[in-house]
PDB file of C-alpha atoms and ligand atoms in Angstrom:
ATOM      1  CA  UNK A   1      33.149  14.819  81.281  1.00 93.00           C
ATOM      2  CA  UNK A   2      33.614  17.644  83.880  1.00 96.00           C
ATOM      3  CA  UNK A   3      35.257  20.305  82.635  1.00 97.00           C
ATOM      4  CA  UNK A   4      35.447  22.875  85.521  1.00 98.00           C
ATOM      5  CA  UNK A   5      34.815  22.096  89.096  1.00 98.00           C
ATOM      6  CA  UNK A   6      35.239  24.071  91.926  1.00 98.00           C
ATOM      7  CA  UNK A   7      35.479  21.963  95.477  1.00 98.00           C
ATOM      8  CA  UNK A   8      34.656  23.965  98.825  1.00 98.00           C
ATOM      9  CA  UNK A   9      36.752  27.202  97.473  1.00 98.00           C
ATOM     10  CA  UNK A  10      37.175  30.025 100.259  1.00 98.00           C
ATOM     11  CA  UNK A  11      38.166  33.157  98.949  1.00 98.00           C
ATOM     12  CA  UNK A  12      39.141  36.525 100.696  1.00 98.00           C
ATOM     13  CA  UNK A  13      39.591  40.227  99.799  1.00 97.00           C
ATOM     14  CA  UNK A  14      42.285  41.006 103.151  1.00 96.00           C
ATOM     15  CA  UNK A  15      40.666  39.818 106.351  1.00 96.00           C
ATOM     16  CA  UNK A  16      36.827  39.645 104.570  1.00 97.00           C
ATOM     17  CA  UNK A  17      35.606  36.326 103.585  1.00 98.00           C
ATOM     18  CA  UNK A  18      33.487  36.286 100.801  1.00 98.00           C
ATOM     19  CA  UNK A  19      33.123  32.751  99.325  1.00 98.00           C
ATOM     20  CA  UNK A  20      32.290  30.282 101.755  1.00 98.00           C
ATOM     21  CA  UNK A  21      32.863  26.855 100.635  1.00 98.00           C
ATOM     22  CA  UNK A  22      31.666  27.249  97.081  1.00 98.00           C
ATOM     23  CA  UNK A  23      31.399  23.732  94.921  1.00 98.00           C
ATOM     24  CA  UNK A  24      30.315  23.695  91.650  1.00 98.00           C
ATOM     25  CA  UNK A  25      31.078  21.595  88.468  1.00 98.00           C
ATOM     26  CA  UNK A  26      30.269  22.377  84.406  1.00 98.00           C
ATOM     27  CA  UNK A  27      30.465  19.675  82.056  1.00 97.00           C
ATOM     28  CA  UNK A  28      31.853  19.829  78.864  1.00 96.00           C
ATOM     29  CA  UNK A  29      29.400  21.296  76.408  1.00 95.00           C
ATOM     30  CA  UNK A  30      26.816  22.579  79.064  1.00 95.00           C
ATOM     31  CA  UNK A  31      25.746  26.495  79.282  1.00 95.00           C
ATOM     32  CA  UNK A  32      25.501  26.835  83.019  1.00 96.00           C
ATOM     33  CA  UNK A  33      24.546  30.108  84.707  1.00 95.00           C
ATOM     34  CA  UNK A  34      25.844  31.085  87.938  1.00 96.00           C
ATOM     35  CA  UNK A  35      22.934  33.216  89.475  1.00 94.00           C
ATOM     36  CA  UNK A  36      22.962  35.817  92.879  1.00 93.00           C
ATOM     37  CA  UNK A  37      22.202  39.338  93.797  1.00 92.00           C
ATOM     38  CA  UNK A  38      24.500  42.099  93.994  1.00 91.00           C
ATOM     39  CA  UNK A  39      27.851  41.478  96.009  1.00 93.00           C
ATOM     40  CA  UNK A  40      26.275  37.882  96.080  1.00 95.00           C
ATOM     41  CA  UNK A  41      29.991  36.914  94.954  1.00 97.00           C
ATOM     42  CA  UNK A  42      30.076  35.761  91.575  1.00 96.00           C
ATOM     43  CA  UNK A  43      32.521  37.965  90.178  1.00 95.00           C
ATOM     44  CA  UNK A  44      34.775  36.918  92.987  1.00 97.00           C
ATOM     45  CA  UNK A  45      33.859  33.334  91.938  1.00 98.00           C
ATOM     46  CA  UNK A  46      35.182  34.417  88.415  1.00 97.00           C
ATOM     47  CA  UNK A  47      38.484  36.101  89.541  1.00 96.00           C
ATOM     48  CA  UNK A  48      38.920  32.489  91.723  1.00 98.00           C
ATOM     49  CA  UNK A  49      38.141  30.667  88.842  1.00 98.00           C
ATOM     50  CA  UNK A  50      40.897  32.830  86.666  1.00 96.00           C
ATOM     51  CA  UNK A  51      43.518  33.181  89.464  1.00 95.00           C
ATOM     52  CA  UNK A  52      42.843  37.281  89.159  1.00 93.00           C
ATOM     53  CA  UNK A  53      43.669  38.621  92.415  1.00 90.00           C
ATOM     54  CA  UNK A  54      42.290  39.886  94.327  1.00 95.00           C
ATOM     55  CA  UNK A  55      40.426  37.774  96.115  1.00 96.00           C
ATOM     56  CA  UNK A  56      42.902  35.469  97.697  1.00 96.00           C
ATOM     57  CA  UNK A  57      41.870  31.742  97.458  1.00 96.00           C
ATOM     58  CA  UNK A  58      42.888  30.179 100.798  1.00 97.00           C
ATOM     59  CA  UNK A  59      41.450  26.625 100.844  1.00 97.00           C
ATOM     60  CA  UNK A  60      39.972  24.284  98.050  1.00 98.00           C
ATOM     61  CA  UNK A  61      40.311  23.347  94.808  1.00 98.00           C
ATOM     62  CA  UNK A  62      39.952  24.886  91.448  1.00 98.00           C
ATOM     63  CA  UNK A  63      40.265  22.120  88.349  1.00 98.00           C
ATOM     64  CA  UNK A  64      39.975  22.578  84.933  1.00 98.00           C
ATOM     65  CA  UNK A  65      40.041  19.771  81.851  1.00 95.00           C
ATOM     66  CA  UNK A  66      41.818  17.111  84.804  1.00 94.00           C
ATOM     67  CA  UNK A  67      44.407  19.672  86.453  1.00 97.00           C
ATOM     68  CA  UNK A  68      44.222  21.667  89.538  1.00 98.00           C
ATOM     69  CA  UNK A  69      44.594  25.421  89.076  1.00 98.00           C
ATOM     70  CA  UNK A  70      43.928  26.909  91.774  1.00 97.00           C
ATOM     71  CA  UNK A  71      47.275  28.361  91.837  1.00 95.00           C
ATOM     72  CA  UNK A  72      48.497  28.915  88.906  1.00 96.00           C
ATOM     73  CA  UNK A  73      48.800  32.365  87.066  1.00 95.00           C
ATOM     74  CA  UNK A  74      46.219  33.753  85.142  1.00 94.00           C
ATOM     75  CA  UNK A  75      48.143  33.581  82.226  1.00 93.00           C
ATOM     76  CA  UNK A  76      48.857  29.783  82.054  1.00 94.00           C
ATOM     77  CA  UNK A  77      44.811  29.314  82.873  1.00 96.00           C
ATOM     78  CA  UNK A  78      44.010  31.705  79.811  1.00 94.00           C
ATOM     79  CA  UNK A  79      46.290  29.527  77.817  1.00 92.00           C
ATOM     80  CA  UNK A  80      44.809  26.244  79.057  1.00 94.00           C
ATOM     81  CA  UNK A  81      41.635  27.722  77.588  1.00 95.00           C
ATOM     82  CA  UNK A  82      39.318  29.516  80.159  1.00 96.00           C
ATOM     83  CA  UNK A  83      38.354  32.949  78.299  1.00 95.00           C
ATOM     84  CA  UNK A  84      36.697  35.571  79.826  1.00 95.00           C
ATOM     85  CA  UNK A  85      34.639  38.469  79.212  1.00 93.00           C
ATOM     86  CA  UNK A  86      34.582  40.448  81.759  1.00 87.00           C
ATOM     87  CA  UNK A  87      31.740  42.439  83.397  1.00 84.00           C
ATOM     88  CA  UNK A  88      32.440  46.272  81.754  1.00 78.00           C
ATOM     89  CA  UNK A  89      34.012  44.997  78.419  1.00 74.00           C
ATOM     90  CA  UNK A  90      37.572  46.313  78.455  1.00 80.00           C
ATOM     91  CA  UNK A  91      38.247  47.554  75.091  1.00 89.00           C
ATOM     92  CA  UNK A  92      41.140  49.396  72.972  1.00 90.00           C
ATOM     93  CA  UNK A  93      38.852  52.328  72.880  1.00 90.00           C
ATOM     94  CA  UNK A  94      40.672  54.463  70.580  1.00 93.00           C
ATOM     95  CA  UNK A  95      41.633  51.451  67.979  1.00 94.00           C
ATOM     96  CA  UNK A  96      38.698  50.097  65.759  1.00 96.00           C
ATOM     97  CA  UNK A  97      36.654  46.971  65.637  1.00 96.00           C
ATOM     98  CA  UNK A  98      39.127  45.439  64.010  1.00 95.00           C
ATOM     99  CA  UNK A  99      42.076  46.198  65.308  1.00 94.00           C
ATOM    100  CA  UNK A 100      40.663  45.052  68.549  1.00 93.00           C
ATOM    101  CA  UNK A 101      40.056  41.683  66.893  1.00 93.00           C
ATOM    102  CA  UNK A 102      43.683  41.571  65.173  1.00 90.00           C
ATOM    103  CA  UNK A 103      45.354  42.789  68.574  1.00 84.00           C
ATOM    104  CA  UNK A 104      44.260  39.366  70.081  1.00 69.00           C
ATOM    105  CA  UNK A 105      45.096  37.683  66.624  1.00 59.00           C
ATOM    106  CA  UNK A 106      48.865  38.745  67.429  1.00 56.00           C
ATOM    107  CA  UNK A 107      48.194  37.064  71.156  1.00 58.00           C
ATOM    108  CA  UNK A 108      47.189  34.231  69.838  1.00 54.00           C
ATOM    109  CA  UNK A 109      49.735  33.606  67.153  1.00 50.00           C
ATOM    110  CA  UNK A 110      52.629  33.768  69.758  1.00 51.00           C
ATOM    111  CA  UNK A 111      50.508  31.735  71.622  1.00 51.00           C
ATOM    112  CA  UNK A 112      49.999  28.938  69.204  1.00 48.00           C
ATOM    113  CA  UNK A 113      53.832  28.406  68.504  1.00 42.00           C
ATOM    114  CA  UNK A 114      53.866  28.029  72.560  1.00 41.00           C
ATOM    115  CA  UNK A 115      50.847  25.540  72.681  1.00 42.00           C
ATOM    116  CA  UNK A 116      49.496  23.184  70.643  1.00 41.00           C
ATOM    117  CA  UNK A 117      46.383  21.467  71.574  1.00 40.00           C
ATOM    118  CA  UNK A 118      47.853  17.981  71.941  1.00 39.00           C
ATOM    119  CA  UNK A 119      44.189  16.217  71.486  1.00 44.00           C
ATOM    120  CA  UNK A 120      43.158  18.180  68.696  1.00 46.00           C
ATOM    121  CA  UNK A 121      39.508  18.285  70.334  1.00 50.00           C
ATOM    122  CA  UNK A 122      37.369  21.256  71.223  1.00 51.00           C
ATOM    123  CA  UNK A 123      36.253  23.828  68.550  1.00 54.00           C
ATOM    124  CA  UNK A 124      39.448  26.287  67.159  1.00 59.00           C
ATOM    125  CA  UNK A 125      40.043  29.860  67.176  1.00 73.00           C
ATOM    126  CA  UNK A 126      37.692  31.705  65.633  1.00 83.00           C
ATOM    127  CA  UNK A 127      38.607  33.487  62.162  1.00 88.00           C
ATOM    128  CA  UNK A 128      37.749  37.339  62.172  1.00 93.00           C
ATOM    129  CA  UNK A 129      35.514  36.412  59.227  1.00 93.00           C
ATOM    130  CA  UNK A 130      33.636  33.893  61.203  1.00 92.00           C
ATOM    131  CA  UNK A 131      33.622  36.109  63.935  1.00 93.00           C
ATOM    132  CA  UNK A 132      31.565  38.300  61.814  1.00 95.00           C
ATOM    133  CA  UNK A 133      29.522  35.998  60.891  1.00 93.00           C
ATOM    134  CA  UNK A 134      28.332  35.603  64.539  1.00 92.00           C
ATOM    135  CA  UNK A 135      28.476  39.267  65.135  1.00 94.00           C
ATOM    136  CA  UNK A 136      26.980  41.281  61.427  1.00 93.00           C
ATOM    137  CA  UNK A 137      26.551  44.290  63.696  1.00 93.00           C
ATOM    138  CA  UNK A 138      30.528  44.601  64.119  1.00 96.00           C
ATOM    139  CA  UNK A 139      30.977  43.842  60.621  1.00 96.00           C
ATOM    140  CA  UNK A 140      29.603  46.629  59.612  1.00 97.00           C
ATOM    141  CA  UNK A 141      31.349  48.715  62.108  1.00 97.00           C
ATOM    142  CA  UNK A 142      34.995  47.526  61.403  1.00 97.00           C
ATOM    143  CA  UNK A 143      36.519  50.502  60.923  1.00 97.00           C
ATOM    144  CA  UNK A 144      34.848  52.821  64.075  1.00 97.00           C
ATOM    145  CA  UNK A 145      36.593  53.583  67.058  1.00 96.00           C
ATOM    146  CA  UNK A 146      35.461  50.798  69.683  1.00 95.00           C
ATOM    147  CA  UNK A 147      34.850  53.514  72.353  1.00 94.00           C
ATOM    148  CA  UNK A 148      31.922  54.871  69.911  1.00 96.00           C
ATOM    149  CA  UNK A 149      30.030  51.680  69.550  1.00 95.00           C
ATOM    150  CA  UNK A 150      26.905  51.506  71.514  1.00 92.00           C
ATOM    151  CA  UNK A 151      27.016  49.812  74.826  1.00 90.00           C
ATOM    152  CA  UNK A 152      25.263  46.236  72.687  1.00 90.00           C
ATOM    153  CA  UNK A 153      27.854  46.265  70.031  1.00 92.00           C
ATOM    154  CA  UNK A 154      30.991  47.192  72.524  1.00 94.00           C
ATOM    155  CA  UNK A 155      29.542  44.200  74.721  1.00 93.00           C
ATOM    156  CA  UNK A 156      29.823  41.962  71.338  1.00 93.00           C
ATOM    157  CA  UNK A 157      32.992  43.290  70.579  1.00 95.00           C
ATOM    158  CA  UNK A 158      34.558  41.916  73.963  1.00 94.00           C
ATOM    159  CA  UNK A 159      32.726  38.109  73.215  1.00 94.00           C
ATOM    160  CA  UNK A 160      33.969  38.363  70.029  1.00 94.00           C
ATOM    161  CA  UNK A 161      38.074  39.014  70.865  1.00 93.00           C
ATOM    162  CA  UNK A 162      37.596  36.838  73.448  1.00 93.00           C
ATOM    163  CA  UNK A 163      36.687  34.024  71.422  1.00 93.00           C
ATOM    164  CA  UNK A 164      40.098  34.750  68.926  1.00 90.00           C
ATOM    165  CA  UNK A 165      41.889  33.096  71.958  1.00 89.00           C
ATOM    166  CA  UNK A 166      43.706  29.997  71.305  1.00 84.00           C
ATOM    167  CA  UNK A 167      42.755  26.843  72.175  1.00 85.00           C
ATOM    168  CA  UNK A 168      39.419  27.956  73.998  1.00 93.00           C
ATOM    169  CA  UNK A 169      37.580  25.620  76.090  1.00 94.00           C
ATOM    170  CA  UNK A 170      35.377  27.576  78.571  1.00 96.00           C
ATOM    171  CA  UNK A 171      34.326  31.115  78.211  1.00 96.00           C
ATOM    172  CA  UNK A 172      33.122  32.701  81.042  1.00 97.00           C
ATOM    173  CA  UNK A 173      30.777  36.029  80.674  1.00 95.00           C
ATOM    174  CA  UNK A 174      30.641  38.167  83.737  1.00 94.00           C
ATOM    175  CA  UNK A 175      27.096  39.920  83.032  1.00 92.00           C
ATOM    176  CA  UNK A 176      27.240  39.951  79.242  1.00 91.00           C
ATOM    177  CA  UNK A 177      23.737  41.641  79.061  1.00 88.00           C
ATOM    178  CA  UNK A 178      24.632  44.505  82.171  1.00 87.00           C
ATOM    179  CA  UNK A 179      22.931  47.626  81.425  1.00 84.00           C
ATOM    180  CA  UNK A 180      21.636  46.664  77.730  1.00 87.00           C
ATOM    181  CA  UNK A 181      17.946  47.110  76.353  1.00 85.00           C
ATOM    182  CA  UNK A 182      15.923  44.185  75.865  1.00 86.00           C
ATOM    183  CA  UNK A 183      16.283  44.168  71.917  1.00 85.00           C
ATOM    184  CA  UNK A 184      20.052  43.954  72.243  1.00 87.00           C
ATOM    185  CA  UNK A 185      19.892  41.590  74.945  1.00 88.00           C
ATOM    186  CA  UNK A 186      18.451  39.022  72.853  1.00 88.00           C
ATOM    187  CA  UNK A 187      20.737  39.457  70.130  1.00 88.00           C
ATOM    188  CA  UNK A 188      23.754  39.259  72.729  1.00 89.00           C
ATOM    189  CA  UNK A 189      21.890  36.248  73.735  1.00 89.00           C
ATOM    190  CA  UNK A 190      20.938  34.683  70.398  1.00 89.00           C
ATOM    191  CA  UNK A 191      24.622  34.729  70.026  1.00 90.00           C
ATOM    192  CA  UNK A 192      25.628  33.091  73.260  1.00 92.00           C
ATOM    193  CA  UNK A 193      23.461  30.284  71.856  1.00 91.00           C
ATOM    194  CA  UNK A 194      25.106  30.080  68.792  1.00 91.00           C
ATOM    195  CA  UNK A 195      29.010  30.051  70.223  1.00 91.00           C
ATOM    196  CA  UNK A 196      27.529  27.102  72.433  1.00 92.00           C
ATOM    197  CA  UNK A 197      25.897  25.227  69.454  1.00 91.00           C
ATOM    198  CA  UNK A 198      29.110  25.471  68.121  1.00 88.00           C
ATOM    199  CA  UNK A 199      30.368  23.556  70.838  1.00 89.00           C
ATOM    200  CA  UNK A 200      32.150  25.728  73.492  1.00 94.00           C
ATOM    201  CA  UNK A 201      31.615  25.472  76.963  1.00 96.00           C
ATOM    202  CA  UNK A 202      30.025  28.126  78.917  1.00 96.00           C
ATOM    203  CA  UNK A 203      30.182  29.327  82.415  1.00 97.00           C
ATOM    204  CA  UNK A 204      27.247  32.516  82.137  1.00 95.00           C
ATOM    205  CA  UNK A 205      26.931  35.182  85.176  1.00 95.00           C
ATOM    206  CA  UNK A 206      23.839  36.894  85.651  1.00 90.00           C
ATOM    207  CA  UNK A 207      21.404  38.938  87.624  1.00 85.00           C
ATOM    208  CA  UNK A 208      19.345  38.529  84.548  1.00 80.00           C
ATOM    209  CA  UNK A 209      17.827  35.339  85.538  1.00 81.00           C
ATOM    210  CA  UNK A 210      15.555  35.147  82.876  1.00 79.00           C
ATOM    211  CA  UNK A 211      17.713  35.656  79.907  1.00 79.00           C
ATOM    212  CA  UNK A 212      20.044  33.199  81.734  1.00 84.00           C
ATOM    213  CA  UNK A 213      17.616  30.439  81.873  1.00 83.00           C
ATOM    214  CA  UNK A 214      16.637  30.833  78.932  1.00 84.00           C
ATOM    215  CA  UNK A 215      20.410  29.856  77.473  1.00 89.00           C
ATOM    216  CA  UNK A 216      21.075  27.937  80.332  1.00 93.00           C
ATOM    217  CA  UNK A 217      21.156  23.469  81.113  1.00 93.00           C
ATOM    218  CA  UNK A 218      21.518  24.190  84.678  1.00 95.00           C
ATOM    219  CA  UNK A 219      21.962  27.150  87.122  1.00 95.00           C
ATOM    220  CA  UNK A 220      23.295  27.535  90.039  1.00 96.00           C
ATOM    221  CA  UNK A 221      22.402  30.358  92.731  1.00 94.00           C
ATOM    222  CA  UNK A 222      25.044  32.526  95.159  1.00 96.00           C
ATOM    223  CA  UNK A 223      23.669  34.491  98.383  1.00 95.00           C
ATOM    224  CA  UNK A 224      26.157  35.789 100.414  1.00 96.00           C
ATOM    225  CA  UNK A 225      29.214  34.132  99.363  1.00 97.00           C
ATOM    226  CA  UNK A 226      27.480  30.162  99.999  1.00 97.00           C
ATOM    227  CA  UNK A 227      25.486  28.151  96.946  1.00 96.00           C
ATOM    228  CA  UNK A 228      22.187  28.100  98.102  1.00 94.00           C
ATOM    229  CA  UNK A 229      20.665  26.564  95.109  1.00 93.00           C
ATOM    230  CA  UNK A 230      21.557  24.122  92.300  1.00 95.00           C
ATOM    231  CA  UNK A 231      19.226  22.270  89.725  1.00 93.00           C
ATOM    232  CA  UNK A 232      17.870  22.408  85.954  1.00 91.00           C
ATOM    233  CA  UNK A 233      16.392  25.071  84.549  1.00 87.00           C
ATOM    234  CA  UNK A 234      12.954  23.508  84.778  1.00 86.00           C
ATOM    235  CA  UNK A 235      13.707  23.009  88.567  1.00 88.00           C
ATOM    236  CA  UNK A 236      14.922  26.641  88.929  1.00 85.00           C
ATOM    237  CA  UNK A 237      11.740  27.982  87.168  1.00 83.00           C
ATOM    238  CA  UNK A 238       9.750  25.909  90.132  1.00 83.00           C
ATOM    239  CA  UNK A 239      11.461  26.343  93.046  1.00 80.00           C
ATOM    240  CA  UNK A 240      10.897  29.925  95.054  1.00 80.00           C
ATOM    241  CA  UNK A 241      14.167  31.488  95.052  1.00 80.00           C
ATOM    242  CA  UNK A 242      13.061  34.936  94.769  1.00 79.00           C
ATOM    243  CA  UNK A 243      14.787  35.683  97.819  1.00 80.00           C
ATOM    244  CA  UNK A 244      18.261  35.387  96.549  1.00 80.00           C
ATOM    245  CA  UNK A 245      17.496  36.750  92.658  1.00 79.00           C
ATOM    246  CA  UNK A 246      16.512  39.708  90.837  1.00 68.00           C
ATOM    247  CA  UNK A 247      13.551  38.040  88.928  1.00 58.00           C
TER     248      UNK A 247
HETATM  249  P1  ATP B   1      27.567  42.326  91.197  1.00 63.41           P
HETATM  250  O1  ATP B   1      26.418  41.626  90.579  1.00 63.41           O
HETATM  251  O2  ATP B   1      27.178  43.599  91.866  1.00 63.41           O
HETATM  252  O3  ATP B   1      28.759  42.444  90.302  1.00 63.41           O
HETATM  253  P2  ATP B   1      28.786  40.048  92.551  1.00 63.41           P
HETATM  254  O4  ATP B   1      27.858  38.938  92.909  1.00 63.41           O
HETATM  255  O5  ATP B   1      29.633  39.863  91.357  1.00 63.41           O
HETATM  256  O6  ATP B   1      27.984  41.411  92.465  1.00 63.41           O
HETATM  257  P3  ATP B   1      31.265  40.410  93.972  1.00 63.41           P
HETATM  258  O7  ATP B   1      31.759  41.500  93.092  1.00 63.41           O
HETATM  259  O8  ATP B   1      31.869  39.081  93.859  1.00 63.41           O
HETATM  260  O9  ATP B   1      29.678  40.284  93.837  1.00 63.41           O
HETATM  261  O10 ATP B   1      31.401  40.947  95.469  1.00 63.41           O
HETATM  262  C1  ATP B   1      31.186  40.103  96.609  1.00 63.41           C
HETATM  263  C2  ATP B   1      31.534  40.869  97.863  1.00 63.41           C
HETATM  264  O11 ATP B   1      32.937  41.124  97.884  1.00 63.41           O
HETATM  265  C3  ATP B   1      30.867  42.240  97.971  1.00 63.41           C
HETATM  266  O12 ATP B   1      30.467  42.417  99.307  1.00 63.41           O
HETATM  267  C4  ATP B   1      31.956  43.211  97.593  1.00 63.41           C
HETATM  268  O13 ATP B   1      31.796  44.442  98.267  1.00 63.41           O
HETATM  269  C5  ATP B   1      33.200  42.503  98.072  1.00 63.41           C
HETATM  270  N1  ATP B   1      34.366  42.872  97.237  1.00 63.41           N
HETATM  271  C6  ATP B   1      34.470  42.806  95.902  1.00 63.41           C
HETATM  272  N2  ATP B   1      35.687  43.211  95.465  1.00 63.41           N
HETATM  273  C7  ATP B   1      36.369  43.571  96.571  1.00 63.41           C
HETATM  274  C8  ATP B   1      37.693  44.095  96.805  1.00 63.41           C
HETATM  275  N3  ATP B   1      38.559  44.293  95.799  1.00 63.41           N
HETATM  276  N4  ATP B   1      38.034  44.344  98.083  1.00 63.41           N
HETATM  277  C9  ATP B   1      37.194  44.128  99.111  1.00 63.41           C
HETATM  278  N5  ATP B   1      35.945  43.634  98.968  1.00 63.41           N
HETATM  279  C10 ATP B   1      35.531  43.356  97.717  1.00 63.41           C
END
């Protein structure tokens, strides 16, 4: 079942246009990575997808799980269960590992007397103890100030409280593995594998492209605000798209 799909979206920051009739669709279940260059527009893609302005979306569709969203608030698409980690990790610095976790653990109690999940499908909120689990490296750290973690442990620190949101269905990661060395890269990674085995949806932005195909089903790539390329990873690892990646 499609979960997401975007359908010819046009999005603007004041008079520029930056996506240009951008179509895309992730199924339920599937890690798909949305490739491009810098300023190819994915984060714009995101904020369309999330209803973060700016960018304005002026024509076409956003739907998610059935409904179309392409205007509602962010707030109503967070609780309809698109989470996001976005690119920079915004953390509480001065509060701990795990107050950051409990501060979305109040969120997400007011939350759940709000919503429901009416179907009772799709994997539930994440328990902080699960969470560290997942994450060992945080466990350890629960009591140290989040803005003296390293830059690997602040970036698992934002998947993590992002995945204490209620009734989660999609998370989207705006270049989870930005700036990080290659050891902690695959241990970010090694957990984006594991939250998807566990059956979340994911919607992965990269310049990375091969730690994204590596996680990835499918991929689709960005160039200047158009999708210029969509196909499976074996297909992407063939085809000559050097052009429009950082490889
Ligand atoms: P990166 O990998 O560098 O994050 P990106 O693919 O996510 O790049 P976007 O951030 O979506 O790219 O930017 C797409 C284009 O939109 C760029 O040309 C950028 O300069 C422009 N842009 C982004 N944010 C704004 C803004 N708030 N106002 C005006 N233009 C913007």
């Amino acid at each position: 079942m499609t979960l997401l799909e975007l359908d010819d979206v046009h999005a603007y920051y004041g008079a520029s246009h930056i996506l240009r009739g951008v179509s895309m669709a992730v199924d339920e279940g599937e890690v798909i990575s949305l490739l491009g260059r810098n300023g190819a527009g994915k984060t714009t893609t995101v904020r369309s997808i999330t209803g973060t302005e700016p960018p304005e979306v002026r024509s076409g569709t956003v739907r998610f799980d059935g409904a179309d969203i392409t205007d509602w608030p962010t707030d109503d698409i967070t609780r309809a269960g698109i989470g996001v980690v976005p690119e920079g990790r915004r953390l509480f610095t001065e509060l701990t590992v795990e107050e950051n976790l409990k501060m979305s653990e109040i969120a997400s109690a007011s939350w759940n007397t709000v919503r429901r999940r009416a179907s009772g499908s799709g994997p539930p909120t994440m328990e902080i103890d699960e969470l560290y689990e997942l994450f060992p490296r945080l466990e350890e750290r629960r009591s140290q100030r989040s803005g003296t973690l390293s830059g690997g442990e602040q970036q698992m620190l934002s998947i993590a409280r992002t995945l204490r949101l209620p009734d989660l269905d999609l998370l989207l990661l705006d270049e989870p593995t930005e700036g990080l060395a290659p050891q902690i890269i695959r241990s970010v990674s090694e957990s984006i594998r594991e939250i998807s085995d566990q059956g979340l949806t994911v919607l992965l932005i990269e310049q990375n492209v091969r730690e994204a195909l590596k996680l990835a089903d499918r991929g689709y790539v960005l160039d200047q605000g158009e999708m210029v390329y969509e196909g499976t990873v074996e297909e992407l690892e063939n085809e000559d798209l050097d052009e429009y990646l950082v490889v």
